[in-house]
Coordinates of C-alpha atoms and ligand atoms in Angstrom, one line a residue:
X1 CA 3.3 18.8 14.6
X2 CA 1.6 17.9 11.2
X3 CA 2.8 18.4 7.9
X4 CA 1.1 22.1 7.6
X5 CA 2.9 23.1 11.0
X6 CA 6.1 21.9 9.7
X7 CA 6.3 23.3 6.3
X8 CA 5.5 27.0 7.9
X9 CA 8.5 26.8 10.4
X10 CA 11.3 25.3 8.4
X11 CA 14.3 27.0 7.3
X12 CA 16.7 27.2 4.0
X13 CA 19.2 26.0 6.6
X14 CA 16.2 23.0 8.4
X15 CA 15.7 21.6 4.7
X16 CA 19.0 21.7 3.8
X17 CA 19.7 19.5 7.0
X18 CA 16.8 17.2 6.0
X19 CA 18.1 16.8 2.4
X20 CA 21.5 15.7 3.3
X21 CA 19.7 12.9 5.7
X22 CA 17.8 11.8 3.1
X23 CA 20.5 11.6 0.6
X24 CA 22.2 8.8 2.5
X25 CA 18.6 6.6 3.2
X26 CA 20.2 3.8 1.6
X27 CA 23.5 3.6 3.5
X28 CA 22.8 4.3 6.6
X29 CA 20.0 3.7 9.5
X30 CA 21.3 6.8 11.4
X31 CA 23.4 9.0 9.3
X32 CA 26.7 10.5 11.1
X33 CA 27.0 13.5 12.3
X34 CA 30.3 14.0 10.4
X35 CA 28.8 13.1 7.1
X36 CA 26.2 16.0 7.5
X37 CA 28.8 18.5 8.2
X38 CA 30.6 17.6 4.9
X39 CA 27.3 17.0 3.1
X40 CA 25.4 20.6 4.5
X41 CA 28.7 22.3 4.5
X42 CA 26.9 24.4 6.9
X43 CA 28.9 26.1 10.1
X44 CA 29.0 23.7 13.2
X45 CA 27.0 26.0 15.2
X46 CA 24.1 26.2 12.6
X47 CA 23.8 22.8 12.1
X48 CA 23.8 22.2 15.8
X49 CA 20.8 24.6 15.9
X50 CA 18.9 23.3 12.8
X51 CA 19.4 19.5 14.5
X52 CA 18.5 20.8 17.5
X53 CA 15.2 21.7 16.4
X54 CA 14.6 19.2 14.0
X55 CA 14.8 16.7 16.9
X56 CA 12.7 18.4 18.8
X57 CA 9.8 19.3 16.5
X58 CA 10.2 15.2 15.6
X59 CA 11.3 15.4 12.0
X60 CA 14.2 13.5 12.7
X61 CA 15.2 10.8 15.2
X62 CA 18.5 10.9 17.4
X63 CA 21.0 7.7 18.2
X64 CA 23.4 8.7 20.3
X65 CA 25.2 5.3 20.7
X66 CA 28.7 4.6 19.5
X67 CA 28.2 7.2 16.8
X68 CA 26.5 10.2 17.4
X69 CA 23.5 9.8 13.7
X70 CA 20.4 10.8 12.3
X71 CA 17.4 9.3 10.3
X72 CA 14.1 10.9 8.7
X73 CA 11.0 10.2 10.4
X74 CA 7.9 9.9 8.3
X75 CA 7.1 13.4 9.1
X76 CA 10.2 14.2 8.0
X77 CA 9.6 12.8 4.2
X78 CA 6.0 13.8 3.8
X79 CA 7.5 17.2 4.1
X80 CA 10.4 17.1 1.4
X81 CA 8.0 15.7 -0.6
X82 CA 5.3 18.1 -0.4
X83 CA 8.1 20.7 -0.7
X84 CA 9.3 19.1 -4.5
X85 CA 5.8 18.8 -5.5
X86 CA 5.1 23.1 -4.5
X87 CA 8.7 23.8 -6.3
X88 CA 7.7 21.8 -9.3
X89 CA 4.3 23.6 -9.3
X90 CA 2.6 20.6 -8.8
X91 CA 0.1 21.7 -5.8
X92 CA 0.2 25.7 -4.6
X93 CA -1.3 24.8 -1.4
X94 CA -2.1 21.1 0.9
X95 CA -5.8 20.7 2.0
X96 CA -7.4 18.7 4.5
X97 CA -7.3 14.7 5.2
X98 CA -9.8 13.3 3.2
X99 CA -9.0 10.2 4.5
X100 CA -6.9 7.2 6.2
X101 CA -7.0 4.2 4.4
X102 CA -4.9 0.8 5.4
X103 CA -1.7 2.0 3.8
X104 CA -1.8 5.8 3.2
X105 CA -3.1 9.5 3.8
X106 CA -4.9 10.7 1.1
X107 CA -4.9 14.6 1.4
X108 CA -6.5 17.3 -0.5
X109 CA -4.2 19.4 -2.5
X110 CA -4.8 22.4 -4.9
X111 CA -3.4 23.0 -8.1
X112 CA -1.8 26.6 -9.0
X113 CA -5.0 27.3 -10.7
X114 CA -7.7 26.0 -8.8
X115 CA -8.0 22.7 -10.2
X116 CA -8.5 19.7 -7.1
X117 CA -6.4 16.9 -6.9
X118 CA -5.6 13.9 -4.5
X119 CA -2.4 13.8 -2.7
X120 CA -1.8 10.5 -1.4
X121 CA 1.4 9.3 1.0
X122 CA 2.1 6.1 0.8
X123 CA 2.4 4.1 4.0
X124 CA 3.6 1.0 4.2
X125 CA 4.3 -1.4 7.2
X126 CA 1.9 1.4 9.1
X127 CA -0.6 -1.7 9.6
X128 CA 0.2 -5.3 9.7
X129 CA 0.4 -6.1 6.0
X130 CA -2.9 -8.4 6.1
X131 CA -3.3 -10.4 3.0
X132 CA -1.6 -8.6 0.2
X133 CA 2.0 -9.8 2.2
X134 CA 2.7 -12.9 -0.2
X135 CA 2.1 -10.5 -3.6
X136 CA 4.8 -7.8 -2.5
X137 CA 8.1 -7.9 -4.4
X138 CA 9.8 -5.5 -1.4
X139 CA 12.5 -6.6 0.7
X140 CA 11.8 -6.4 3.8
X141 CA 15.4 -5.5 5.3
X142 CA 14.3 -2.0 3.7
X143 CA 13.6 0.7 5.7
X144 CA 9.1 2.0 5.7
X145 CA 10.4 4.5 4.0
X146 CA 12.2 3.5 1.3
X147 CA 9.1 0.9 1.1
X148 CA 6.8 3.3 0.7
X149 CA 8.5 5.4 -1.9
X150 CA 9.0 1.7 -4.0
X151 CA 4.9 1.6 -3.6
X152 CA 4.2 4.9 -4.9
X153 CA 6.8 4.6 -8.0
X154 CA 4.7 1.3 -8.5
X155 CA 1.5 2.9 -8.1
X156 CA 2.4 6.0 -10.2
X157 CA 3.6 3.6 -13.2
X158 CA 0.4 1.7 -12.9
X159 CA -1.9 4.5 -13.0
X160 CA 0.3 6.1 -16.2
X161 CA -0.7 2.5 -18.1
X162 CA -4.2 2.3 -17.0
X163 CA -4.8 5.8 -17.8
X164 CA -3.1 5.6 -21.2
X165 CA -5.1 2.6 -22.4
X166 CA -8.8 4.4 -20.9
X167 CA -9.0 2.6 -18.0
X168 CA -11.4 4.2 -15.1
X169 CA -8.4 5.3 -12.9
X170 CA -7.7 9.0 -11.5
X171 CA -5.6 10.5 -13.8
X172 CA -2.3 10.9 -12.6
X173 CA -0.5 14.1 -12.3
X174 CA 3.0 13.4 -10.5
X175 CA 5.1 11.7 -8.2
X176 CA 8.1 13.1 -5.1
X177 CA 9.1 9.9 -3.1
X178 CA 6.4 8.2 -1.2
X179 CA 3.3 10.4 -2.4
X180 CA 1.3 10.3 -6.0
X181 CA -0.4 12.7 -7.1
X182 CA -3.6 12.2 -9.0
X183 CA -7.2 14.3 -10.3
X184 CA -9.4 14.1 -7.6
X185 CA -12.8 12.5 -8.4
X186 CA -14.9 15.2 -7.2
X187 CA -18.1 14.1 -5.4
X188 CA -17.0 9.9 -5.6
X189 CA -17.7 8.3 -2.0
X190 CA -16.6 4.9 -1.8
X191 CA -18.6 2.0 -3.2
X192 CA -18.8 0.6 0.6
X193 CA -20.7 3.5 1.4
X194 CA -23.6 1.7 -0.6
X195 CA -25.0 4.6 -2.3
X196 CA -28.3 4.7 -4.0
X197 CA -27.6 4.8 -8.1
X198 CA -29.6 5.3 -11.0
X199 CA -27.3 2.8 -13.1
X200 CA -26.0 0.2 -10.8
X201 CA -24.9 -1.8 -14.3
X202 CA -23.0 1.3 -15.7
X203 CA -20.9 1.3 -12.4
X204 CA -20.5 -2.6 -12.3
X205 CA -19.9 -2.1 -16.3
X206 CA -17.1 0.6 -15.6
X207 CA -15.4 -2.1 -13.0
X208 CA -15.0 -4.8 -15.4
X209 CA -14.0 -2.6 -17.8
X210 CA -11.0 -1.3 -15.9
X211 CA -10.5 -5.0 -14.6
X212 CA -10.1 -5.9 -18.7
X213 CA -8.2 -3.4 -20.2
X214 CA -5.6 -3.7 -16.9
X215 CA -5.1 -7.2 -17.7
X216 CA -5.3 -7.1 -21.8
X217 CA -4.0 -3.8 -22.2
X218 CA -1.3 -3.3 -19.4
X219 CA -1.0 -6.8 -18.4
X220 CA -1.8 -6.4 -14.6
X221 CA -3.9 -7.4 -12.2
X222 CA -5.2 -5.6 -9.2
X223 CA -5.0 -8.4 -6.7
X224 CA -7.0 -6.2 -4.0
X225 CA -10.3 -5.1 -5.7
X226 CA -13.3 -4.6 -3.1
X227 CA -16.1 -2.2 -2.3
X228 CA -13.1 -0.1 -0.5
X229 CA -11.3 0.2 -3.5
X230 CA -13.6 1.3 -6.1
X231 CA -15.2 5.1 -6.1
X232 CA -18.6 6.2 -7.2
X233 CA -20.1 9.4 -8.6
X234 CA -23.7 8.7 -7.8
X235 CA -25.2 10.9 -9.6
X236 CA -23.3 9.9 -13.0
X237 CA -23.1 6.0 -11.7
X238 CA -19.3 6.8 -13.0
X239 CA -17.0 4.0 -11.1
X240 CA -13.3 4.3 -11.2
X241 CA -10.7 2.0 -9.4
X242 CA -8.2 2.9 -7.0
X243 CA -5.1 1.6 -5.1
X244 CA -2.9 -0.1 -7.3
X245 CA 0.5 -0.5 -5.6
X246 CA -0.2 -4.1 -5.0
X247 CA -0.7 -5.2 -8.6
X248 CA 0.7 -8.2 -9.7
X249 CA 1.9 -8.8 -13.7
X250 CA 0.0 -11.4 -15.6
X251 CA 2.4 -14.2 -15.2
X252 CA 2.7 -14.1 -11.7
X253 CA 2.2 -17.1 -10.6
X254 CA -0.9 -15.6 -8.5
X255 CA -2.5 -13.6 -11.2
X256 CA -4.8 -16.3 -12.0
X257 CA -6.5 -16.2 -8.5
X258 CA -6.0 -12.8 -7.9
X259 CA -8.1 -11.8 -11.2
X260 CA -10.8 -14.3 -10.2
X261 CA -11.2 -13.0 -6.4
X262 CA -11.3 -9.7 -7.9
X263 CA -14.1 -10.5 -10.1
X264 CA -15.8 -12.7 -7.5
X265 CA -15.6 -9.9 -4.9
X266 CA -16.9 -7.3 -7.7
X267 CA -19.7 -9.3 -8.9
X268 CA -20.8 -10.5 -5.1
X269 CA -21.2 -6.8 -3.9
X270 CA -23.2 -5.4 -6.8
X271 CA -25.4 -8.3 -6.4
X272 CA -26.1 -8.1 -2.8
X273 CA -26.1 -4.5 -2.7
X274 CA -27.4 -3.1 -6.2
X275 CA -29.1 -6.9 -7.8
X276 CA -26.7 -6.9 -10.4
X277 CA -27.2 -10.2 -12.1
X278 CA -23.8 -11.1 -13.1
X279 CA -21.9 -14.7 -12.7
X280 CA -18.2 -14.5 -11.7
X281 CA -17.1 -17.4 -14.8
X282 CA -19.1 -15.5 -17.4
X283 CA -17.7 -12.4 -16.4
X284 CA -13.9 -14.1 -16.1
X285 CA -14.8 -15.5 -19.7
X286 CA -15.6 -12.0 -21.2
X287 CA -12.7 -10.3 -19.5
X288 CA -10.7 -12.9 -21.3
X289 CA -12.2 -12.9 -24.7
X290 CA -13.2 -16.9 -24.2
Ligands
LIG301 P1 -5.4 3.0 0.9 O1 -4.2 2.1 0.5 O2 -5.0 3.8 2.1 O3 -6.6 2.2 1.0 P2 -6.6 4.4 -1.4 O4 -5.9 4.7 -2.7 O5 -7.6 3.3 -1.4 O6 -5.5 4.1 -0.3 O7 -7.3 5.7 -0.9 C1 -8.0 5.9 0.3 C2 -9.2 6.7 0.2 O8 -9.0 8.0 -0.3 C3 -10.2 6.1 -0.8 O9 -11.0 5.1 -0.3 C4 -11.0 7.3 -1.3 O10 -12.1 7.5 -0.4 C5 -10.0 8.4 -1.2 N1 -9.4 8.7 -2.5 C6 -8.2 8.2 -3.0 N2 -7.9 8.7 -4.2 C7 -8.9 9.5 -4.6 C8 -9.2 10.3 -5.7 N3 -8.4 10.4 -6.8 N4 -10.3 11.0 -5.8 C9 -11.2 11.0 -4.7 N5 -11.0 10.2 -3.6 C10 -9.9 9.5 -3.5
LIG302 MN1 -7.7 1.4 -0.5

């Protein structure tokens, strides 16, 4: 079952189920069975069916300890989601995987319209959390879920700042719980791909850029900037950054060494790759004004 299965075979009566789970994410684990007759006000036998086959088609998870409950599985959310974003005409129609980074799904979705965007579901605790762990503000009693909807909203706010002040970001189009919606940078491939460029310097000049106006103009720093997270449009030599939940503000006490790895990182891979001849302190001092 994937998220264009589900979304064909759901009911009124299916979502309506799913809704009242999700309304009580934050109290409890498994949500009681008596809690979702009150909440779905929906005759004992049609519940029973809906659960039933909610169960089994995996958008929901049983305990049938002292309590008899139910939570949301991932599944479960990317639906809802999806289902907010086609009610608020946000995407008519969700496209193929264009890809499975370390914390997320990044779908292609379609506009009513025509228009191409990137629908991307966040993911968090879906890998071991490698070195961005220290930087993240999330408790970590919350549940993946709610974790991943807090690193979209972060992500989404970002993006709204970076876009605002001119930064090279994807513009950003909407958020529904643990997914962001943004433009999709048509014909970009990833910077780690190494493509050939006519204007290495105008990419590696579009990087910095977006490095300074995020830390002058918004006040943040990426804190996980690397040939994976920056995408190209060779035939323009257009850069833009992506992935931003993990942004640390300014005065965090990491910021400092966060903004110079992303640099380093920056100015070591155009070098190597493209001959860029750029010096990680020069560039530090221009980003700064110094
Ligand atoms: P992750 O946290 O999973 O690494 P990213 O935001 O880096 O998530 O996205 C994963 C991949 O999806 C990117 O490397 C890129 O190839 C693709 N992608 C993401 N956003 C866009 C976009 N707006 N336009 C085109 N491709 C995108
Ligand atoms: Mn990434």
């Amino acid at each position: 079952m994937n998220i264009h299965e589900a979304l064909k075979v759901l009911t009124p009566d299916d979502i309506r189920v799913l809704q009242a789970i999700e309304k009580y994410l934050k109290q409890y684990e498994f949500v009681p069975i008596e809690v979702l007759e009150r909440t779905t006000r929906l005759p004992p036998h049609r519940l029973e069916r809906s659960l039933y086959k909610l169960n089994s088609l995996k958008l929901i998870r049983r305990q049938s300890a002292a309590t008899l409950g139910y939570r949301l599985t991932i599944l479960a959310y990317d639906v809802l989601a999806v289902l907010s974003l086609m009610k608020r005409g946000v995407i008519e129609a969700l496209g193929d995987k264009l890809g499975v980074g370390k914390e997320s799904d990044v779908y292609l979705g379609i506009a009513p319209g025509g228009k191409k965007l990137a629908v991307k579901f966040h993911r968090v605790g879906r890998t071991s959390f490698r070195h961005v762990v220290r930087h993240r503000t999330y408790k970590v009693e919350d549940s993946w879920l709610l974790q991943s909807k807090v690193s979209a909203q972060r992500e989404f706010a970002a993006l709204r700042e970076l876009y605002e002040v001119g930064a090279k970001v994807p513009k950003p189009i909407d958020r529904s719980r643990h997914v962001v919606v943004t433009e999709l940078i048509e014909g970009a491939v990833e910077l780690s791909e190494k493509p050939a460029l006519n204007d290495p310097l105008k990419a590696f000049g579009d990087v910095i850029e977006t490095i300074a106006k995020a830390y002058n103009d918004v006040g943040i720093v990426h804190g996980d900037l690397s040939e994976y997270n920056i995408i190209v449009i060779p035939e323009t030599s257009e850069a833009y950054v992506i992935d931003w939940p993990q942004y640390v503000e300014k005065d965090h006490p990491s910021a400092e060494k966060l903004l110079r790895r992303d640099v380093e990182y920056v100015v070591r891979f155009f070098k190597k790759v493209y001959g860029v001849p750029a010096e990680t302190e020069e560039v530090l001092r221009a980003i700064k004004g110094e």
